[in-house]
Structure formats: C-alpha cells, structure tokens
GROMACS .gro file of C-alpha atoms in nm:
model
  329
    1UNK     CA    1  16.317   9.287  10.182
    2UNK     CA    2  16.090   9.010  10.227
    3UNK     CA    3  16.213   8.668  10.090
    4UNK     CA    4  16.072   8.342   9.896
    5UNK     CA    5  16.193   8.015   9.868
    6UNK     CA    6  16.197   7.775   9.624
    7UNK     CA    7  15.956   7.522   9.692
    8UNK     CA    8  15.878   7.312   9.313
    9UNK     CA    9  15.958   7.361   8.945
   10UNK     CA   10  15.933   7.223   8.630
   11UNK     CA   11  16.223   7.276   8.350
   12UNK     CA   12  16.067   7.222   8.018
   13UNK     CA   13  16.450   7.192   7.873
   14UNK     CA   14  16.774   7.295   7.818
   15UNK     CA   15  16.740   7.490   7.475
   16UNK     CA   16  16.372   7.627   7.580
   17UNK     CA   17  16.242   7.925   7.658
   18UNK     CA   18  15.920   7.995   7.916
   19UNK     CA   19  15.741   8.248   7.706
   20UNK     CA   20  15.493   8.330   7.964
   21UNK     CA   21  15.277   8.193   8.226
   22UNK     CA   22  14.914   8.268   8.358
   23UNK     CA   23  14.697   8.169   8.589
   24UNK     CA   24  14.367   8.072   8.490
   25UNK     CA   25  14.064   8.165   8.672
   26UNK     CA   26  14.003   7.780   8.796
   27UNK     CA   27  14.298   7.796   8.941
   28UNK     CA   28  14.580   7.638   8.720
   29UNK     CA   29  14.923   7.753   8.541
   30UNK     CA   30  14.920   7.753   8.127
   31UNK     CA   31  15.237   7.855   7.982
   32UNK     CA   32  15.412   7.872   7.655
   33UNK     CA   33  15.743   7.820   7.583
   34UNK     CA   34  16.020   7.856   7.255
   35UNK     CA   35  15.938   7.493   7.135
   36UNK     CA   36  15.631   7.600   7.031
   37UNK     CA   37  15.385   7.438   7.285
   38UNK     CA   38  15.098   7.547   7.530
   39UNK     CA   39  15.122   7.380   7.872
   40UNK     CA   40  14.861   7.302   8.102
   41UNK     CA   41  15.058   7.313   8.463
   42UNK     CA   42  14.944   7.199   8.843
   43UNK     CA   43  15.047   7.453   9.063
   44UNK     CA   44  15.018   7.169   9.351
   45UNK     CA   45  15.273   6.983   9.183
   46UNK     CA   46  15.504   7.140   8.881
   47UNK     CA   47  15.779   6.873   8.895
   48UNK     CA   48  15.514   6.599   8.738
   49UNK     CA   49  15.539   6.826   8.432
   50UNK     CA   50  15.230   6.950   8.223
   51UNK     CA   51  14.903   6.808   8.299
   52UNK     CA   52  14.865   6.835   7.922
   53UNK     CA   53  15.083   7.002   7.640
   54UNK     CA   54  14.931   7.074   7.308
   55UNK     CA   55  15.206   7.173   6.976
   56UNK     CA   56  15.083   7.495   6.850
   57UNK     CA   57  15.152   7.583   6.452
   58UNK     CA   58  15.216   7.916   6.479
   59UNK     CA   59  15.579   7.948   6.334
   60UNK     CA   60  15.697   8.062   6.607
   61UNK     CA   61  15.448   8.122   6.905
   62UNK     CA   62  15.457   8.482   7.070
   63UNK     CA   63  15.138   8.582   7.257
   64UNK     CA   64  14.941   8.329   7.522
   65UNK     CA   65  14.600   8.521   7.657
   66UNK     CA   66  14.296   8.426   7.901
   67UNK     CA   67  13.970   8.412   7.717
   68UNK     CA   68  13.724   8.274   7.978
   69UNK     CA   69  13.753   7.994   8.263
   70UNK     CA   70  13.971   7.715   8.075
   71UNK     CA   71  13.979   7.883   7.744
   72UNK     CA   72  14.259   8.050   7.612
   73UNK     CA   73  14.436   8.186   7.285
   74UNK     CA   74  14.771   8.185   7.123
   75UNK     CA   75  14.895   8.365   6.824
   76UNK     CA   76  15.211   8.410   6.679
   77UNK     CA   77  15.462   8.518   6.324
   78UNK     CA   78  15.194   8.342   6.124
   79UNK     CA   79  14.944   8.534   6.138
   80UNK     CA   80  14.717   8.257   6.323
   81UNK     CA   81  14.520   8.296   6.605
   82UNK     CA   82  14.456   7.974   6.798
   83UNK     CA   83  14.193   7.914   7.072
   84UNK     CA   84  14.176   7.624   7.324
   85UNK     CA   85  13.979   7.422   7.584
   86UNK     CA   86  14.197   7.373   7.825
   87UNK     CA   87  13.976   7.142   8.025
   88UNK     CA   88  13.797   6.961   7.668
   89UNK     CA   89  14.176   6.925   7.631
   90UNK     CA   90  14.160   7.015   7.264
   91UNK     CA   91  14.217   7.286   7.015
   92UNK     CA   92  13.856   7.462   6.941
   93UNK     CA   93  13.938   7.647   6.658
   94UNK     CA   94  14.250   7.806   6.461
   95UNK     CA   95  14.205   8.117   6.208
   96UNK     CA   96  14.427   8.343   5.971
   97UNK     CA   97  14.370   8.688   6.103
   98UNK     CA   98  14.649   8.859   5.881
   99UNK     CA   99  14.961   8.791   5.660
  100UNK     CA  100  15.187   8.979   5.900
  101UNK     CA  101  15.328   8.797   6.241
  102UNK     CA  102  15.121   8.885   6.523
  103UNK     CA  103  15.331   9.106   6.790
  104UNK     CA  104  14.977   9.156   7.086
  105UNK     CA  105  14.673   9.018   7.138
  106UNK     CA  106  14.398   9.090   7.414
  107UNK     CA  107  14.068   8.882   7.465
  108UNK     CA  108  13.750   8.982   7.561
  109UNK     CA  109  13.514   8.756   7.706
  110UNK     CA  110  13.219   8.966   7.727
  111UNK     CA  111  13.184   9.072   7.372
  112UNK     CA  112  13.346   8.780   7.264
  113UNK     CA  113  13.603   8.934   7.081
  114UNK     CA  114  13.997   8.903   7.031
  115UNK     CA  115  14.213   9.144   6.918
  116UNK     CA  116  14.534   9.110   6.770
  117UNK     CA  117  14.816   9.338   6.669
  118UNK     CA  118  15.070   9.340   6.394
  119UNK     CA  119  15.422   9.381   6.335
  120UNK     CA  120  15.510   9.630   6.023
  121UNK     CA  121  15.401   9.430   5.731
  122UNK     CA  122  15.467   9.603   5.404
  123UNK     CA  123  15.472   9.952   5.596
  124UNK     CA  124  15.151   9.885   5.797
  125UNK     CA  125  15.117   9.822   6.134
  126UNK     CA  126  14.752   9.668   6.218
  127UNK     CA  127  14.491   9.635   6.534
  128UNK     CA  128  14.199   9.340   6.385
  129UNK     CA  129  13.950   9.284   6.555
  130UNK     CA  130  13.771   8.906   6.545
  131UNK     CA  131  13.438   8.840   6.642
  132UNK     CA  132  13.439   8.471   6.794
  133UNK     CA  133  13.062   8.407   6.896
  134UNK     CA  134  13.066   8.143   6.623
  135UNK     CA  135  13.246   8.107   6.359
  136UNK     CA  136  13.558   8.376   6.400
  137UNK     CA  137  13.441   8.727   6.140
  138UNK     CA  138  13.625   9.005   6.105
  139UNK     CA  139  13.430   9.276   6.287
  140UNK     CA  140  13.727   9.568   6.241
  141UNK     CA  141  14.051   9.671   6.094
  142UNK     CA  142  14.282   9.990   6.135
  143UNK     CA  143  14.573  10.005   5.966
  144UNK     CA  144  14.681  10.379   6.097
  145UNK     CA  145  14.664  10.374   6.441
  146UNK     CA  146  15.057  10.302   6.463
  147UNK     CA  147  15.310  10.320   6.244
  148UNK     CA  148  15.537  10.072   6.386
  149UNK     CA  149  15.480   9.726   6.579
  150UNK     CA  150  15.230   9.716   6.784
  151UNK     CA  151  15.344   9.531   7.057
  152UNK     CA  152  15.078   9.551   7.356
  153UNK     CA  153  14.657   9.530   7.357
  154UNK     CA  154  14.455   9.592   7.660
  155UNK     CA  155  14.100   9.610   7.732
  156UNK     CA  156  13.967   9.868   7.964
  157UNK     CA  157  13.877   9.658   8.300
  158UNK     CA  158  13.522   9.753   8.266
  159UNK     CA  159  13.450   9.887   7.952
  160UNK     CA  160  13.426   9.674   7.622
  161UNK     CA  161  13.449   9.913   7.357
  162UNK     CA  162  13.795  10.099   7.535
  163UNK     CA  163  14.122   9.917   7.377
  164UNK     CA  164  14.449  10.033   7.474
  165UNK     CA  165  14.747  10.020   7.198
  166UNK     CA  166  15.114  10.044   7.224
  167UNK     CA  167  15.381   9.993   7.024
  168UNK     CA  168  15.747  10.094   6.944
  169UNK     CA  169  15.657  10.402   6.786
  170UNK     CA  170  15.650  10.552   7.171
  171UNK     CA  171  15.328  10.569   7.150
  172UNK     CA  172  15.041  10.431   7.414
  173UNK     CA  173  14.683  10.517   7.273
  174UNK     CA  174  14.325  10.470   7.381
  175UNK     CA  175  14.069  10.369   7.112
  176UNK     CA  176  13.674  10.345   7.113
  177UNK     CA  177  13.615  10.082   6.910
  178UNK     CA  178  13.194  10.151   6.871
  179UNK     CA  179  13.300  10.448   6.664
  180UNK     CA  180  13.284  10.323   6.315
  181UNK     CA  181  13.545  10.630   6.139
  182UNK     CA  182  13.896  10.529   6.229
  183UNK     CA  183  14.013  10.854   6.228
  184UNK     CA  184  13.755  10.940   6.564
  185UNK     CA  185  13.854  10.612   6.722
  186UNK     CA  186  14.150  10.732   6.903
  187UNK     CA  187  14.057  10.894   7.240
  188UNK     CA  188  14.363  10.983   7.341
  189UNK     CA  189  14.745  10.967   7.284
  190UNK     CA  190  15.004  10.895   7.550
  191UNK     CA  191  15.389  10.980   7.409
  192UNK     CA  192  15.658  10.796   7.606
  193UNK     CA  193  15.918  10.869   7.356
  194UNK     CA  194  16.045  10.518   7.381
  195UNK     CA  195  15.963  10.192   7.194
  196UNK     CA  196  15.662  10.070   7.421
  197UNK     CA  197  15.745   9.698   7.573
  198UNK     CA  198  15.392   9.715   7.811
  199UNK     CA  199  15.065   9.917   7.893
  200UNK     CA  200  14.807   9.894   8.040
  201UNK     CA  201  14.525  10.017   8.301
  202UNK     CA  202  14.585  10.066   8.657
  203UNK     CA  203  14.224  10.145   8.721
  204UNK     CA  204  13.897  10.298   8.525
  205UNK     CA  205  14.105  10.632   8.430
  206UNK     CA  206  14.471  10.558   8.500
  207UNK     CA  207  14.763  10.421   8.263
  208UNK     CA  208  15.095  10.285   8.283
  209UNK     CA  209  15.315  10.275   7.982
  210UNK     CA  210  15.640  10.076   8.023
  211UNK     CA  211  15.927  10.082   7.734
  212UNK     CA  212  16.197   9.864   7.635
  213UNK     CA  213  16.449  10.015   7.785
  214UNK     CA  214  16.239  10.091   8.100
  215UNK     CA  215  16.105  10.372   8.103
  216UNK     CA  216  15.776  10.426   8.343
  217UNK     CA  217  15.519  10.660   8.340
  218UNK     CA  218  15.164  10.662   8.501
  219UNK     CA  219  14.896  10.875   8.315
  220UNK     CA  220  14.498  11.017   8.406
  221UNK     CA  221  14.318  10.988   8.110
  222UNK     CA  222  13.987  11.117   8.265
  223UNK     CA  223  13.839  11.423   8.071
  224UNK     CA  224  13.946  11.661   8.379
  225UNK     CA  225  14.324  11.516   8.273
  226UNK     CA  226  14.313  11.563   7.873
  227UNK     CA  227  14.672  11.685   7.812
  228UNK     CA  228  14.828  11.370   7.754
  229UNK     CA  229  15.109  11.435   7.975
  230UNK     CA  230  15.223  11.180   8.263
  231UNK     CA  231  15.097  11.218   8.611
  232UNK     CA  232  15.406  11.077   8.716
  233UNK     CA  233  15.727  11.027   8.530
  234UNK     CA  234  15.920  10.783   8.670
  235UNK     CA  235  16.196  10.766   8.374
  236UNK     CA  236  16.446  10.503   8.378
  237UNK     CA  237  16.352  10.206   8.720
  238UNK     CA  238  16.690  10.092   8.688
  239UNK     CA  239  16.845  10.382   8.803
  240UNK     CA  240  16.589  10.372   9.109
  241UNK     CA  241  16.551  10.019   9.171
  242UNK     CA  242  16.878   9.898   9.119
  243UNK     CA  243  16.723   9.650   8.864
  244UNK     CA  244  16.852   9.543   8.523
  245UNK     CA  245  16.520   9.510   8.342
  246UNK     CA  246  16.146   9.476   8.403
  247UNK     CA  247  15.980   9.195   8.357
  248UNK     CA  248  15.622   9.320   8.397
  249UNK     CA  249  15.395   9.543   8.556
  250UNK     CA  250  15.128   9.333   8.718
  251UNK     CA  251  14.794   9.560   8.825
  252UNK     CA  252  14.629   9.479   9.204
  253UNK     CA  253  14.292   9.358   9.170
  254UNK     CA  254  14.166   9.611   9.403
  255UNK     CA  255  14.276   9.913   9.221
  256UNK     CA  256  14.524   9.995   9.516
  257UNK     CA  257  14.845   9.967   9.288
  258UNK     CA  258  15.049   9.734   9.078
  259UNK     CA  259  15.330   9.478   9.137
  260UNK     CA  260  15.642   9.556   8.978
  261UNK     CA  261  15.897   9.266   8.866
  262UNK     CA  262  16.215   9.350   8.820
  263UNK     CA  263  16.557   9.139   8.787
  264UNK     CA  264  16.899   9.186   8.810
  265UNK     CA  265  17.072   8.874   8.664
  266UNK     CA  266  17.466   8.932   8.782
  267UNK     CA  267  17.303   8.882   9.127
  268UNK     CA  268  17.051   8.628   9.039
  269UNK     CA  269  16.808   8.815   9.182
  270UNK     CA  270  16.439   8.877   9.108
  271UNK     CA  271  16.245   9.107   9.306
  272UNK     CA  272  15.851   9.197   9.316
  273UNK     CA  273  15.797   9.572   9.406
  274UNK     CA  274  15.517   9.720   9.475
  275UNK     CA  275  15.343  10.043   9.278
  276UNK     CA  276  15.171  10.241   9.582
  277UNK     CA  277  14.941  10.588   9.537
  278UNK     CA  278  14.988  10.748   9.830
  279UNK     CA  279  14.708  11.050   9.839
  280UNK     CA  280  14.809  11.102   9.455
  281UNK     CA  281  15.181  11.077   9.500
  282UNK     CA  282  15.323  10.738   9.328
  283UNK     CA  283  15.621  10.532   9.427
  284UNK     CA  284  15.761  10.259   9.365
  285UNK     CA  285  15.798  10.090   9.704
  286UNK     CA  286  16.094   9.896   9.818
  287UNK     CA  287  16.066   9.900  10.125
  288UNK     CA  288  15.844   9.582  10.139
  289UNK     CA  289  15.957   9.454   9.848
  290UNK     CA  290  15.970   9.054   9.759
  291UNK     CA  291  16.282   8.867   9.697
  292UNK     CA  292  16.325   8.543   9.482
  293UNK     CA  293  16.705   8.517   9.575
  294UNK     CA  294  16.832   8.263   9.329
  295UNK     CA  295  16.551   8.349   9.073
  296UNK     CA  296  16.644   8.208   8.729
  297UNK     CA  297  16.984   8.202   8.734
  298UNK     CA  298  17.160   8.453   8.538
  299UNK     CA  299  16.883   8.385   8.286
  300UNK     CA  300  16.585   8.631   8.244
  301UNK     CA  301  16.264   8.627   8.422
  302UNK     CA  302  15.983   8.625   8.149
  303UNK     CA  303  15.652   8.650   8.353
  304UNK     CA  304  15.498   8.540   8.690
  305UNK     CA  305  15.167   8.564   8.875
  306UNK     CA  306  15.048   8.521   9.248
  307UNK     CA  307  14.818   8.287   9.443
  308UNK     CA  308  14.748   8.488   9.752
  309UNK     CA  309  14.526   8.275   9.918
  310UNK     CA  310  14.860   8.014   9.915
  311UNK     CA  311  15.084   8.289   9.969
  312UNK     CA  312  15.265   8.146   9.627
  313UNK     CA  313  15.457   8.319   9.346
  314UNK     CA  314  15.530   8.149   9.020
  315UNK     CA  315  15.804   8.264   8.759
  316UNK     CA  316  15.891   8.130   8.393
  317UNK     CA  317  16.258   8.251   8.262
  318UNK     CA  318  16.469   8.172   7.976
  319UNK     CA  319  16.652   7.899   8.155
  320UNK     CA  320  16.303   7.708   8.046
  321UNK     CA  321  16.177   7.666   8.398
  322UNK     CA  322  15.861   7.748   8.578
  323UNK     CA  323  15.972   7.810   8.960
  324UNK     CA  324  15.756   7.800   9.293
  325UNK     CA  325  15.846   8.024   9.562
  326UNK     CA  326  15.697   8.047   9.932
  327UNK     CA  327  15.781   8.179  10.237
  328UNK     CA  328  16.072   7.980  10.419
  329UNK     CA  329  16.021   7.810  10.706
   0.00000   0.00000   0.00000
C-alpha cells in the first residue's frame, strides 16, 4: 500500500457533518455540510476556511451536484431545488420541484436539465425532470419507475436522453427519457437485491450498482448483454477488502476503471482501491492501493475527489472536516 499524508484541512465544527465535496471543473472544492450551508473551498489553502459560504433553505440539505463551470445545485427534504453561481457568488434561482424530500439529483449541462428523485411520499416514489434554460418548467414526471426511495440519478456520460435510477427497492434501472409513454421508458432493469446506496456508469455500456450494505456488482447493458444479470458479482467488499463500508465508487476518466473508497474506522483507516478490467476479468485491486492512515478519525469518510496533476486527494467525514493528503516526503 501506497500512503498519503496530511498536508491542510479545514474543520467546519464540532457538531457538523461534511455532506460531500466536489471538485469543480475550474479547479476548486464546494462542499456541503449538516448546518445546512454550501462552501466554496481553496484547495491551495483549506485552513483559511471557505472562500465563500452561502445558507441554503432546504430543511435539511441532502444532494450537492455540478451543473457547469462554477454553477452548481443543491436540493434537499423540502422539496427545493437550488442553483448557484459560485463565481457571481450568489444564489441564481431556487424552485419547488415536489412536496416530497428530495433523496438524488443529477444535472445535465447539455440539455440543461436537472433531475431529481424522491423519497416515498404518500406511496410514490418520483424521478422529475426540470427544464432550466430559463425559467425552471417541468418537462417530465414518473411516478412508477420505483416503488421505494430513489436514492441515486446518473446521466449516461455521453448520451442525454439515458438516466440511470436506483433506489432501495434493489433495483438499478436505465430510462430513455425522449420516449414520451412511461411504461417504454425503462430500457433495462438491473436487480441487486439490496437497497441501492450508488450507481452509476463505468463507461458507454457498463454499470456498477453499489448497496447499503455493500454489495457490488458490474453489469453490460449493451444489446449483445440484455439479460440483466451481473457481469461480475462481487457480493459483499468487506469480506474482500477488509473494509467496513464504502464510501463511493469514483469512475476513471479514461474509461480504464473506477476508484474505490473504502474505510475501516476501528483502524482509522481510509483506503482508495482501484476497480481494474483486466481482458474482461474485474478486480478490485489492492495491491496498489492508497492509504490515508489517520483518515477521519473513527468518524466516517463521506466523499473525496483527486487532483492528479497535484498528486492531491481530498476527503470530507463526519468529524466535519475536509482533509488534504499528499505524498510524504
């Protein structure tokens, strides 16, 4: 195992939690934490504290997502979906999307459109999708995709009209969204048999579903592939990994794997593993695997993200920090 050290952080408070934390495209940290703010970070310098912090009036905040350069959105138990310019420094606009709290949201920038999903809400579970270009319309709502929260929204990475549901139903499922009849929307169904906690796409055809109580699977959903059955099966990573729970599964840009973060909080240890596909076989790879010895404490991990070029990690836990970590000297 490779190590990181802890170079810089930021602790928001005692009683707070770091929700999650991104990294914008320009190059900058934006967080959200329990006390119901969005915080603008500098990943030169997190112990200055938030370049800017705006108080969000969501009830209580849940979902943070990119939406273009310095824009981004939060939603949360409200029912409100907020959108903000980070570098204008201001709140653009806020709109009701539904009476139930929102569980997921996913942006996309090209069509200008955000999605959001619902918790059950008098025995619905929702997907809504907003059209933003101006001022935000309703352009879609399906109330029976899911029939319990729906607790993770992806786009596909380069199609617009592919959005990928999951929620604790066990069920991961692939919509396309030009098809007007919600009952042909749904391309495909992926059953994990476990309350989903992420999903997403590790390239144009592949899926990962990950559950709350960590259970892994990879899945081709090409038309060659249509059985809905997992390539690859991984069942419970703690039993491989030696974790105690998965923070995330973080997709390679290049379409070579994913980065898997997984903690282990009676040894203070976070670790960043990587997903490999090695001539159609995957593993999960631990071999080269990342350290963060020290990590959060015996506190949880909530999200991180890279800076390559800087050889940098960043973390966010429930301890209300947001760590740096680099390569010792």
């Amino acid at each position: 195992m490779y190590t990181l050290t802890t170079t810089d952080e930021h602790r928001f408070g005692s009683d707070v939690y770091v929700l999650d934390l991104l990294r914008t495209p320009t190059g900058g940290l934006v967080s959200i934490s329990s006390d119901q703010k969005l915080s603008l970070l500098d990943p030169a310098s997190l112990r200055r504290g938030p370049v800017s912090s705006f108080q969000t009036d969501h009830g209580n905040l849940t979902t943070l997502r990119l939406f273009g350069d310095n824009v981004v959105c939060t939603a949360g138990e409200n029912g409100n979906v907020g959108v903000w310019d980070l570098r204008a420094g201001a709140q653009v606009v806020q709109f009701a999307t539904s009476e139930a709290p929102l569980a997921s949201m996913a942006c996309n920038p090209e069509t200008q459109t955000i999605a959001v999903g619902t918790e059950l809400h008098n025995h619905e579970a929702s997907i809504l999708l907003w059209d933003v270009r101006s001022a935000p319309v309703q352009k879609a709502a399906y109330h029976d995709l899911h029939s319990d929260d729906i607790t993770t929204l992806t786009y596909h990475p380069s199609n617009p009209n592919v959005l990928l549901s999951g929620s604790t139903d066990g069920l991961v499922s692939v919509h396309d969204t030009s098809v007007a009849d919600e009952d042909e929307l749904t391309v495909q169904t992926l059953n994990l048999n476990a309350s989903i906690h992420r999903a997403g796409f590790l390239g144009p055809s592949l899926v990962y579903a990950l559950s709350h109580d960590e259970r892994f699977a990879i899945y081709d959903i090409s038309e060659a592939q249509g059985s809905g059955d997992a390539i690859k099966d991984f069942g419970d990573l703690r039993g491989g990994t030696g974790c105690q729970y998965v923070a995330d599964i973080v997709p390679k840009n290049d379409g070579s794997g994913a980065i898997v973060g997984a903690g282990a909080q009676d040894q203070q240890m976070f670790e960043l593993m990587f997903l490999t596909n090695n001539q159609g076989s995957w593993e999960v790879n631990r071999g080269n695997s990342v350290g963060l010895p020290g990590a959060h404490g015996e506190e949880i991990v909530r999200a991180y993200c890279f800076f390559d070029e800087s050889q940098m990690v960043f973390t966010a836990g429930e301890d209300g920090r947001v760590k740096a970590w680099r390569p010792g000297n």
